[in-house]
Short mmCIF file of C-alpha atoms in Angstrom, two decimals:
data_model
loop_
_atom_site.label_atom_id
_atom_site.label_comp_id
_atom_site.label_asym_id
_atom_site.label_seq_id
_atom_site.Cartn_x
_atom_site.Cartn_y
_atom_site.Cartn_z
CA UNK A 109 -32.36 -33.99 9.65
CA UNK A 110 -28.66 -33.30 9.61
CA UNK A 111 -28.79 -32.88 5.90
CA UNK A 112 -31.03 -29.93 5.51
CA UNK A 113 -28.06 -27.61 7.67
CA UNK A 114 -25.26 -29.43 4.60
CA UNK A 115 -28.17 -28.63 2.31
CA UNK A 116 -27.99 -24.78 3.58
CA UNK A 117 -24.05 -24.68 3.84
CA UNK A 118 -24.57 -25.83 0.27
CA UNK A 119 -26.46 -23.25 -1.01
CA UNK A 120 -24.48 -20.66 0.36
CA UNK A 121 -21.66 -22.52 -0.47
CA UNK A 122 -22.57 -22.09 -4.44
CA UNK A 123 -23.44 -18.43 -3.79
CA UNK A 124 -19.98 -17.77 -2.26
CA UNK A 125 -18.31 -19.34 -5.32
CA UNK A 126 -20.37 -18.04 -7.82
CA UNK A 127 -19.78 -14.56 -6.46
CA UNK A 128 -16.12 -14.66 -6.38
CA UNK A 129 -15.55 -16.34 -10.16
CA UNK A 130 -18.50 -12.96 -10.35
CA UNK A 131 -15.63 -10.43 -9.16
CA UNK A 132 -13.04 -12.64 -11.05
CA UNK A 133 -14.99 -12.86 -14.30
CA UNK A 134 -15.12 -8.83 -13.83
CA UNK A 135 -11.73 -7.79 -12.67
CA UNK A 136 -10.18 -9.70 -15.98
CA UNK A 137 -12.93 -7.92 -17.77
CA UNK A 138 -11.68 -4.57 -17.30
CA UNK A 139 -8.04 -5.21 -16.53
CA UNK A 140 -7.83 -6.74 -20.71
CA UNK A 141 -10.28 -3.34 -21.39
CA UNK A 142 -8.36 -1.25 -19.70
CA UNK A 143 -5.05 -2.86 -21.43
CA UNK A 144 -6.46 -2.57 -24.55
CA UNK A 145 -7.42 1.17 -24.86
CA UNK A 146 -4.10 2.49 -22.86
CA UNK A 147 -1.15 2.14 -24.88
CA UNK A 148 2.91 3.92 -24.15
CA UNK A 149 2.68 5.58 -25.61
CA UNK A 150 2.36 9.16 -23.55
CA UNK A 151 1.17 12.54 -25.23
CA UNK A 152 3.40 14.50 -22.84
CA UNK A 153 6.26 13.14 -23.63
CA UNK A 154 5.71 13.49 -26.89
CA UNK A 155 5.51 17.73 -26.55
CA UNK A 156 8.89 17.01 -24.79
CA UNK A 157 10.02 15.04 -27.80
CA UNK A 158 9.22 17.77 -30.40
CA UNK A 159 9.98 20.58 -28.14
CA UNK A 160 13.73 19.16 -27.49
CA UNK A 161 13.50 18.34 -32.17
CA UNK A 162 12.58 21.44 -32.49
CA UNK A 163 15.68 23.56 -33.93
CA UNK A 164 16.09 27.55 -35.06
CA UNK A 165 17.90 27.19 -38.22
CA UNK A 166 19.18 30.19 -41.28
CA UNK A 167 15.92 29.28 -42.86
CA UNK A 168 13.83 29.33 -39.90
CA UNK A 169 12.17 26.28 -36.92
CA UNK A 170 13.13 22.60 -39.28
CA UNK A 171 12.04 19.07 -37.43
CA UNK A 172 13.17 16.61 -37.67
CA UNK A 173 11.38 13.67 -40.25
CA UNK A 174 11.10 10.98 -37.73
CA UNK A 175 8.93 13.75 -35.33
CA UNK A 176 7.50 14.68 -37.90
CA UNK A 177 6.57 11.16 -39.92
CA UNK A 178 5.44 10.22 -35.91
CA UNK A 179 2.72 13.43 -35.42
CA UNK A 180 1.06 12.46 -38.86
CA UNK A 181 1.09 8.38 -38.16
CA UNK A 182 -0.79 10.20 -35.16
CA UNK A 183 -3.03 12.96 -36.76
CA UNK A 184 -0.80 15.05 -35.02
CA UNK A 185 -0.54 18.88 -35.12
CA UNK A 186 2.04 21.49 -34.11
CA UNK A 187 2.91 25.13 -33.38
CA UNK A 188 5.15 27.69 -30.87
CA UNK A 189 4.40 29.91 -29.17
CA UNK A 190 7.68 32.63 -29.05
CA UNK A 191 8.28 33.98 -25.56
CA UNK A 192 8.14 37.66 -25.63
CA UNK A 193 5.14 38.43 -28.89
CA UNK A 194 3.44 35.77 -27.73
CA UNK A 195 2.66 35.11 -31.05
CA UNK A 196 2.17 31.86 -33.74
CA UNK A 197 5.88 32.09 -34.96
CA UNK A 198 6.45 28.24 -36.74
CA UNK A 199 3.41 26.02 -36.52
CA UNK A 200 2.90 22.27 -39.09
CA UNK A 201 1.28 22.10 -42.89
CA UNK A 202 -2.39 20.42 -41.39
CA UNK A 203 -2.66 23.47 -38.02
CA UNK A 204 -7.23 23.77 -38.20
CA UNK A 205 -7.44 27.27 -39.61
CA UNK A 206 -9.33 27.75 -36.45
CA UNK A 207 -6.01 27.89 -34.24
CA UNK A 208 -5.41 31.58 -32.81
CA UNK A 209 -2.15 33.12 -34.07
CA UNK A 210 -1.77 35.69 -30.73
CA UNK A 211 -1.43 34.37 -27.76
CA UNK A 212 -1.86 36.22 -23.84
CA UNK A 213 -1.20 34.93 -20.93
CA UNK A 214 -4.21 33.54 -19.65
CA UNK A 215 -4.50 32.10 -23.26
CA UNK A 216 -1.22 30.84 -22.53
CA UNK A 217 -2.75 28.96 -18.60
CA UNK A 218 -5.71 28.07 -20.17
CA UNK A 219 -4.05 26.61 -22.83
CA UNK A 220 -1.75 24.12 -21.15
CA UNK A 221 -4.56 22.97 -19.04
CA UNK A 222 -6.66 21.86 -21.87
CA UNK A 223 -7.41 22.48 -24.99
CA UNK A 224 -7.30 24.37 -27.92
CA UNK A 225 -10.50 25.17 -29.29
CA UNK A 226 -11.59 21.82 -28.73
CA UNK A 227 -8.85 20.17 -29.55
CA UNK A 228 -6.35 17.85 -25.72
CA UNK A 229 -3.63 20.21 -25.93
CA UNK A 230 -0.10 19.17 -24.69
CA UNK A 231 2.77 21.40 -24.36
CA UNK A 232 6.09 21.62 -23.88
CA UNK A 233 9.04 23.83 -23.10
CA UNK A 234 11.08 24.75 -26.33
CA UNK A 235 14.12 27.16 -26.81
CA UNK A 236 12.91 30.11 -27.61
CA UNK A 237 9.37 29.13 -26.48
CA UNK A 238 6.40 26.91 -25.95
CA UNK A 239 5.85 24.66 -28.20
CA UNK A 240 1.58 22.62 -28.47
CA UNK A 241 0.50 19.96 -29.71
CA UNK A 242 -2.49 19.58 -30.70
CA UNK A 243 -5.25 16.03 -31.35
CA UNK A 244 -8.20 15.59 -32.62
CA UNK A 245 -10.79 16.41 -30.60
CA UNK A 246 -12.11 12.11 -30.33
CA UNK A 247 -8.55 11.58 -29.36
CA UNK A 248 -8.03 12.06 -25.98
CA UNK A 249 -10.22 13.13 -22.68
CA UNK A 250 -8.28 15.60 -19.95
CA UNK A 251 -9.69 16.53 -16.70
CA UNK A 252 -8.38 20.24 -16.81
CA UNK A 253 -9.86 20.25 -13.20
CA UNK A 254 -7.93 17.31 -10.97
CA UNK A 255 -9.17 18.86 -7.06
CA UNK A 256 -8.96 15.75 -5.85
CA UNK A 257 -9.57 15.22 -1.59
CA UNK A 258 -5.60 14.61 0.16
CA UNK A 259 -7.26 12.30 2.31
CA UNK A 260 -9.95 10.23 0.17
CA UNK A 261 -6.97 10.08 -1.80
CA UNK A 262 -5.60 7.77 0.37
CA UNK A 263 -8.53 6.25 1.41
CA UNK A 264 -9.85 4.63 -1.69
CA UNK A 265 -8.24 1.42 -1.38
CA UNK A 266 -9.73 0.77 2.31
CA UNK A 267 -13.07 2.25 1.22
CA UNK A 268 -13.00 -0.16 -1.63
CA UNK A 269 -12.57 -2.65 0.25
CA UNK A 270 -15.86 -1.74 2.26
CA UNK A 271 -18.19 -1.31 -0.23
CA UNK A 272 -16.36 -3.95 -2.06
CA UNK A 273 -17.94 -5.93 2.05
CA UNK A 274 -20.51 -4.37 2.06
CA UNK A 275 -21.86 -5.44 -1.77
CA UNK A 276 -20.83 -9.25 -1.06
CA UNK A 277 -22.95 -9.19 2.85
CA UNK A 278 -26.49 -7.24 0.58
CA UNK A 279 -25.86 -10.59 -1.61
CA UNK A 280 -26.31 -13.04 1.02
CA UNK A 281 -29.22 -11.13 2.32
CA UNK A 282 -30.62 -10.57 -1.16
CA UNK A 283 -30.30 -14.61 -1.22
CA UNK A 284 -31.37 -15.57 2.28
CA UNK A 285 -34.81 -13.96 1.62
CA UNK A 286 -35.25 -14.72 -1.21
CA UNK A 287 -34.49 -18.39 -0.85
CA UNK A 288 -36.17 -17.98 2.97
CA UNK A 289 -39.49 -18.90 1.88
CA UNK A 290 -37.65 -22.48 -0.46
CA UNK A 291 -35.66 -23.84 3.50
CA UNK A 292 -38.15 -23.16 5.05
CA UNK A 293 -40.29 -25.76 2.85
CA UNK A 294 -37.44 -28.36 3.12
CA UNK A 295 -37.06 -28.73 6.80
CA UNK A 296 -41.09 -30.41 7.23
CA UNK A 297 -39.59 -32.46 4.21
CA UNK A 298 -36.29 -33.43 5.55
CA UNK A 299 -38.05 -34.84 8.48
CA UNK A 300 -41.33 -36.39 6.65
CA UNK A 301 -38.72 -38.31 5.02
CA UNK A 302 -37.32 -39.72 8.49
CA UNK A 303 -41.07 -39.64 9.89
CA UNK A 304 -41.54 -42.35 7.44
CA UNK A 305 -38.56 -43.99 7.45
CA UNK A 306 -39.45 -44.93 11.41
CA UNK A 307 -43.52 -45.80 10.18
CA UNK A 308 -44.43 -42.48 11.94
CA UNK A 309 -47.76 -41.53 10.48
CA UNK A 310 -47.45 -38.77 8.28
CA UNK A 311 -49.39 -35.20 7.12
CA UNK A 312 -47.71 -32.18 6.04
CA UNK A 313 -48.81 -28.99 4.77
CA UNK A 314 -49.30 -28.66 1.16
CA UNK A 315 -48.99 -25.88 0.53
CA UNK A 316 -45.25 -23.64 -0.29
CA UNK A 317 -43.36 -23.83 -2.65
CA UNK A 318 -42.81 -27.94 -2.22
CA UNK A 319 -46.51 -28.42 -1.76
CA UNK A 320 -46.37 -30.50 -5.04
CA UNK A 321 -43.80 -32.79 -2.71
CA UNK A 322 -45.74 -32.86 0.19
CA UNK A 323 -48.74 -33.84 -1.08
CA UNK A 324 -46.79 -36.55 -2.14
CA UNK A 325 -45.35 -37.56 0.77
CA UNK A 326 -49.34 -37.63 1.74
CA UNK A 327 -50.50 -39.33 0.27
CA UNK A 328 -47.25 -41.57 0.48
CA UNK A 329 -47.80 -42.05 4.66
CA UNK A 330 -51.14 -43.17 3.98
CA UNK A 331 -50.85 -46.62 1.32
CA UNK A 332 -47.64 -47.18 4.63
CA UNK A 333 -50.27 -47.23 7.46
CA UNK A 334 -52.93 -48.72 4.82
CA UNK A 335 -50.60 -51.32 4.08
CA UNK A 336 -49.08 -51.79 7.57
CA UNK A 337 -52.15 -52.72 9.51
CA UNK A 338 -53.89 -54.37 6.57
CA UNK A 339 -50.81 -57.30 7.84
CA UNK A 340 -50.54 -56.33 11.04
CA UNK A 341 -53.93 -58.02 10.97
CA UNK A 342 -52.82 -60.53 7.97
CA UNK A 343 -50.39 -61.86 10.88
CA UNK A 344 -53.02 -61.34 14.10
CA UNK A 345 -54.78 -63.51 12.43
CA UNK A 346 -52.03 -66.27 11.32
CA UNK A 347 -50.90 -65.85 15.17
CA UNK A 348 -54.11 -66.70 16.38
CA UNK A 349 -54.85 -69.45 13.72
CA UNK A 350 -51.92 -71.68 14.83
CA UNK A 351 -53.06 -70.91 18.73
CA UNK A 352 -56.78 -71.61 17.83
CA UNK A 353 -55.37 -75.15 15.59
CA UNK A 354 -52.84 -76.08 17.65
CA UNK A 355 -55.13 -76.55 20.82
CA UNK A 356 -57.96 -77.92 18.43
CA UNK A 357 -56.07 -80.71 17.43
CA UNK A 358 -54.20 -81.17 20.71
CA UNK A 359 -58.18 -82.69 22.58
CA UNK A 360 -57.89 -85.84 20.14
CA UNK A 361 -54.77 -86.65 19.15
CA UNK A 362 -53.86 -86.72 23.55
CA UNK A 363 -56.78 -89.21 22.35
CA UNK A 364 -54.59 -91.65 20.38
CA UNK A 365 -51.55 -91.27 21.61
CA UNK A 366 -53.91 -92.37 24.53
CA UNK A 367 -54.99 -95.57 22.93
CA UNK A 368 -52.44 -96.27 20.55
CA UNK A 369 -50.69 -96.82 24.75
CA UNK A 370 -52.97 -99.14 25.45
CA UNK A 371 -52.88 -100.59 22.28
CA UNK A 372 -48.94 -101.73 22.33
CA UNK A 373 -49.32 -102.95 26.06
CA UNK A 374 -52.65 -105.34 25.07
CA UNK A 375 -51.99 -108.33 25.74
CA UNK A 376 -54.30 -109.72 23.10
CA UNK A 377 -52.75 -107.96 20.16
CA UNK A 378 -50.47 -109.60 17.97
CA UNK A 379 -46.27 -108.42 18.10
CA UNK A 380 -46.59 -107.07 14.75
CA UNK A 381 -49.55 -105.57 15.71
CA UNK A 382 -48.27 -104.06 19.52
CA UNK A 383 -45.55 -102.75 17.16
CA UNK A 384 -48.00 -100.72 14.46
CA UNK A 385 -49.30 -99.21 18.15
CA UNK A 386 -45.45 -98.26 19.41
CA UNK A 387 -44.74 -96.73 15.55
CA UNK A 388 -47.96 -94.59 16.26
CA UNK A 389 -47.96 -93.39 19.75
CA UNK A 390 -43.74 -92.73 18.75
CA UNK A 391 -44.96 -90.41 15.88
CA UNK A 392 -47.81 -88.90 17.67
CA UNK A 393 -45.46 -87.62 20.16
CA UNK A 394 -44.11 -85.52 17.91
CA UNK A 395 -46.24 -84.34 16.14
CA UNK A 396 -47.22 -82.99 19.48
CA UNK A 397 -44.16 -81.90 19.67
CA UNK A 398 -43.45 -79.66 16.53
CA UNK A 399 -47.58 -78.75 17.19
CA UNK A 400 -45.81 -77.36 20.26
CA UNK A 401 -43.02 -75.90 18.67
CA UNK A 402 -44.80 -74.21 15.92
CA UNK A 403 -47.10 -72.29 19.01
CA UNK A 404 -43.82 -71.05 20.76
CA UNK A 405 -42.15 -69.72 17.28
CA UNK A 406 -46.09 -68.47 16.17
CA UNK A 407 -45.35 -66.24 19.92
CA UNK A 408 -42.00 -65.02 19.85
CA UNK A 409 -42.46 -64.11 16.32
CA UNK A 410 -44.94 -61.89 17.42
CA UNK A 411 -43.52 -60.88 20.80
CA UNK A 412 -46.83 -63.20 21.88
CA UNK A 413 -43.63 -64.99 24.77
CA UNK A 414 -42.78 -63.02 27.54
CA UNK A 415 -39.70 -63.08 28.55
CA UNK A 416 -39.30 -63.41 32.50
CA UNK A 417 -35.26 -62.09 32.69
CA UNK A 418 -33.38 -62.11 35.49
CA UNK A 419 -29.31 -63.06 36.36
CA UNK A 420 -28.93 -66.55 36.00
CA UNK A 421 -26.08 -69.13 36.05
CA UNK A 422 -25.11 -70.89 31.99
CA UNK A 423 -23.32 -73.25 33.38
CA UNK A 424 -25.84 -74.47 36.21
CA UNK A 425 -28.58 -74.40 33.52
CA UNK A 426 -26.73 -76.50 30.77
CA UNK A 427 -25.62 -78.61 33.09
CA UNK A 428 -29.42 -79.09 34.65
CA UNK A 429 -30.93 -80.06 30.80
CA UNK A 430 -27.45 -82.73 30.54
CA UNK A 431 -29.01 -84.40 33.35
CA UNK A 432 -32.29 -84.19 32.15
CA UNK A 433 -31.85 -85.95 29.03
CA UNK A 434 -29.19 -88.78 31.35
CA UNK A 435 -33.12 -89.21 33.54
CA UNK A 436 -34.85 -89.73 30.07
CA UNK A 437 -31.91 -92.76 29.40
CA UNK A 438 -31.20 -91.96 25.63
CA UNK A 439 -29.52 -94.20 24.13
CA UNK A 440 -26.15 -94.80 24.63
CA UNK A 441 -25.02 -94.14 20.86
CA UNK A 442 -25.54 -90.07 22.48
CA UNK A 443 -22.97 -89.47 25.13
CA UNK A 444 -23.58 -85.48 26.72
CA UNK A 445 -19.99 -85.18 27.30
CA UNK A 446 -19.04 -81.56 29.17
CA UNK A 447 -15.79 -80.35 28.14
CA UNK A 448 -16.17 -76.63 30.38
CA UNK A 449 -12.48 -76.25 31.75
CA UNK A 450 -12.81 -77.32 34.94
CA UNK A 451 -11.56 -73.22 36.99
CA UNK A 452 -14.57 -71.52 35.54
CA UNK A 453 -17.42 -72.50 37.56
CA UNK A 454 -20.74 -69.77 37.02
CA UNK A 455 -20.69 -67.63 33.81
CA UNK A 456 -23.89 -65.09 34.84
CA UNK A 457 -26.03 -63.78 32.26
CA UNK A 458 -29.83 -61.81 32.56
CA UNK A 459 -31.90 -64.37 30.99
CA UNK A 460 -35.24 -66.28 30.58
CA UNK A 461 -33.99 -69.97 32.39
CA UNK A 462 -37.00 -71.98 30.90
CA UNK A 463 -36.36 -70.03 27.46
CA UNK A 464 -32.72 -70.60 28.07
CA UNK A 465 -33.23 -74.81 28.54
CA UNK A 466 -35.94 -74.72 25.58
CA UNK A 467 -32.68 -73.88 23.20
CA UNK A 468 -30.07 -76.18 24.46
CA UNK A 469 -32.55 -78.53 24.44
CA UNK A 470 -33.79 -78.29 21.56
CA UNK A 471 -29.55 -78.44 20.10
CA UNK A 472 -29.02 -81.07 21.73
CA UNK A 473 -31.79 -83.43 20.41
CA UNK A 474 -31.13 -82.04 16.86
CA UNK A 475 -27.70 -83.95 17.70
CA UNK A 476 -30.32 -86.68 17.97
CA UNK A 477 -32.57 -86.37 15.47
CA UNK A 478 -29.77 -86.72 12.35
CA UNK A 479 -27.28 -88.87 13.92
CA UNK A 480 -29.18 -92.03 13.41
CA UNK A 481 -25.81 -93.83 13.96
CA UNK A 482 -25.14 -92.77 16.84
CA UNK A 483 -22.81 -89.46 17.70
CA UNK A 484 -21.23 -87.80 20.45
CA UNK A 485 -22.17 -84.10 21.62
CA UNK A 486 -19.87 -81.63 23.18
CA UNK A 487 -21.15 -78.62 25.17
CA UNK A 488 -19.44 -76.80 26.90
CA UNK A 489 -19.44 -72.73 28.06
CA UNK A 490 -16.55 -70.29 27.94
CA UNK A 491 -16.55 -66.34 30.16
CA UNK A 492 -15.63 -63.41 27.47
CA UNK A 493 -15.93 -60.08 28.98
CA UNK A 494 -19.24 -59.33 28.64
CA UNK A 495 -20.33 -61.47 26.34
CA UNK A 496 -21.17 -65.96 27.14
CA UNK A 497 -20.43 -69.01 24.76
CA UNK A 498 -22.33 -71.65 25.17
CA UNK A 499 -21.22 -73.81 22.02
CA UNK A 500 -22.98 -77.74 21.35
CA UNK A 501 -21.88 -79.60 19.62
CA UNK A 502 -21.26 -83.18 17.94
CA UNK A 503 -19.67 -85.39 15.77
CA UNK A 504 -22.10 -87.30 13.54
CA UNK A 505 -22.46 -86.62 9.64
CA UNK A 506 -22.23 -83.28 9.97
CA UNK A 507 -23.82 -81.04 6.97
CA UNK A 508 -22.92 -79.01 3.94
CA UNK A 509 -21.19 -75.46 3.53
CA UNK A 510 -24.13 -74.80 1.56
CA UNK A 511 -26.38 -76.29 4.11
CA UNK A 512 -24.83 -74.63 6.98
CA UNK A 513 -24.69 -71.44 4.55
CA UNK A 514 -28.81 -72.03 4.12
CA UNK A 515 -29.22 -72.81 8.35
CA UNK A 516 -27.25 -69.31 8.75
CA UNK A 517 -28.36 -66.65 6.39
CA UNK A 518 -32.25 -67.84 5.60
CA UNK A 519 -35.57 -66.72 7.96
CA UNK A 520 -36.48 -70.37 8.74
CA UNK A 521 -34.98 -73.85 9.25
CA UNK A 522 -37.92 -76.45 7.55
CA UNK A 523 -36.35 -79.28 5.71
CA UNK A 524 -38.24 -82.08 4.06
CA UNK A 525 -36.50 -85.26 3.52
CA UNK A 526 -37.51 -87.48 0.88
CA UNK A 527 -38.10 -90.31 3.50
CA UNK A 528 -41.70 -89.34 4.53
CA UNK A 529 -41.18 -92.02 7.28
CA UNK A 530 -38.52 -89.65 9.15
CA UNK A 531 -39.50 -86.37 7.96
CA UNK A 532 -37.01 -83.39 10.17
CA UNK A 533 -38.02 -79.88 11.25
CA UNK A 534 -35.53 -77.16 11.48
CA UNK A 535 -38.52 -75.69 14.22
CA UNK A 536 -35.69 -76.66 16.70
CA UNK A 537 -33.18 -74.25 14.98
CA UNK A 538 -35.69 -71.40 14.80
CA UNK A 539 -36.44 -71.79 18.13
CA UNK A 540 -33.50 -70.83 18.61
CA UNK A 541 -32.34 -68.33 16.68
CA UNK A 542 -35.86 -66.85 18.28
CA UNK A 543 -35.30 -66.99 21.75
CA UNK A 544 -31.78 -65.51 20.99
CA UNK A 545 -32.86 -62.97 19.97
CA UNK A 546 -35.30 -62.24 22.19
CA UNK A 547 -32.20 -62.18 24.79
CA UNK A 548 -30.18 -59.21 22.41
CA UNK A 549 -27.62 -62.33 21.68
CA UNK A 550 -26.25 -63.92 18.29
CA UNK A 551 -25.96 -67.98 17.18
CA UNK A 552 -23.34 -69.06 14.90
CA UNK A 553 -24.21 -72.68 12.80
CA UNK A 554 -21.06 -73.76 11.61
CA UNK A 555 -18.82 -77.25 11.21
CA UNK A 556 -17.56 -78.92 14.77
CA UNK A 557 -13.69 -80.01 15.29
CA UNK A 558 -15.20 -82.43 15.97
CA UNK A 559 -16.03 -83.64 12.88
CA UNK A 560 -19.90 -83.01 13.14
CA UNK A 561 -22.42 -79.54 13.57
CA UNK A 562 -22.21 -76.52 16.00
CA UNK A 563 -23.73 -73.89 17.40
CA UNK A 564 -22.89 -71.84 18.61
CA UNK A 565 -24.48 -68.82 21.16
CA UNK A 566 -23.13 -65.12 21.84
CA UNK A 567 -25.05 -64.28 25.11
CA UNK A 568 -25.19 -60.24 26.24
CA UNK A 569 -23.98 -60.41 30.14
#
């Protein structure tokens, strides 16, 4: 199923987005921390500034008030080591007591690199000596052994990117390892759901992370298969019942029609009695046709009626049906008009000839049955490249928009009028629909341009 790769891509996408957001948040956090803990103040600059501001006067060394105020603000102290004697010749009042007053060359070298008795020291070059600026012990951290390899520093950006990429790959692998079991469980679940929708029996191993869901799918499959079997048995029983009733009714109905026909032609009966016998024959014939239609509709519905498909000329079939109706001496009130283009002599389709004739006959008979006062019936065939369009319509009473909509959208066409003596049935249209469905075609019911009823059959070639 396409949903499994989509689900995997969704998981990977969410994880990748999470990693990117996490990295951005970390960088932002460290940037904020760095900015908050790093000021623009430089103790080295302060030492140079103080050394430049230290002046030798007649009364000794003095420092400007601004620089002294800045030193007090930073809680810093200062001293001046003479170049010649290497003794402290000037100092601030807050000089710690443990600060030496005499320095050797090695002491000077040490303090210029880092600390004086644990105090961070920074130096500046004065006119007569070396100015030492000291800060509280917890004010600065100084790296006093700067011996990094040059290549290491030069390759640091590239190595950082490589390490970052390796971290992402490792996170992906860890994620895949953790979720592989879940992903392996999802695929059988999706396949099972797909098989359920196709009516295929499903049994899944009830283990793993989604074992509970697999159990529910198995139970659903059992219920669906049970319902399908019950429905199949019910429909089989229904089809057998219809077939049995049709068979059992035909024999007594034939006897009724035979005896009624004899009475209709008997000279010993009055004219009224002969008419009654003729009515019995007519209604019995209608009943026989209804039983035949019911049996055929049942067979078509349950695919019990085999279709013998081969290449047939639709024009020839329809003309033959029209001739058959003319030979039955139908009333002149129902003329059948052939309105197909004279240049079209053949339209071949893959069809069952007998069933297609039955469909056309039902449509013509439908126009006759529903127009007691007569109507003209129009038959036409149109060759539309890959399909054959067959149209049967009339100029009779037609049907309302509501009836047309119902005939197009309901699965059956049973109609019962209030006139019980002339009850109409819609099995004819139902059979037409089933026959055209068996030919992989379509049926459309609409108003005729002649003012009556129209049925269009579209059958692929």
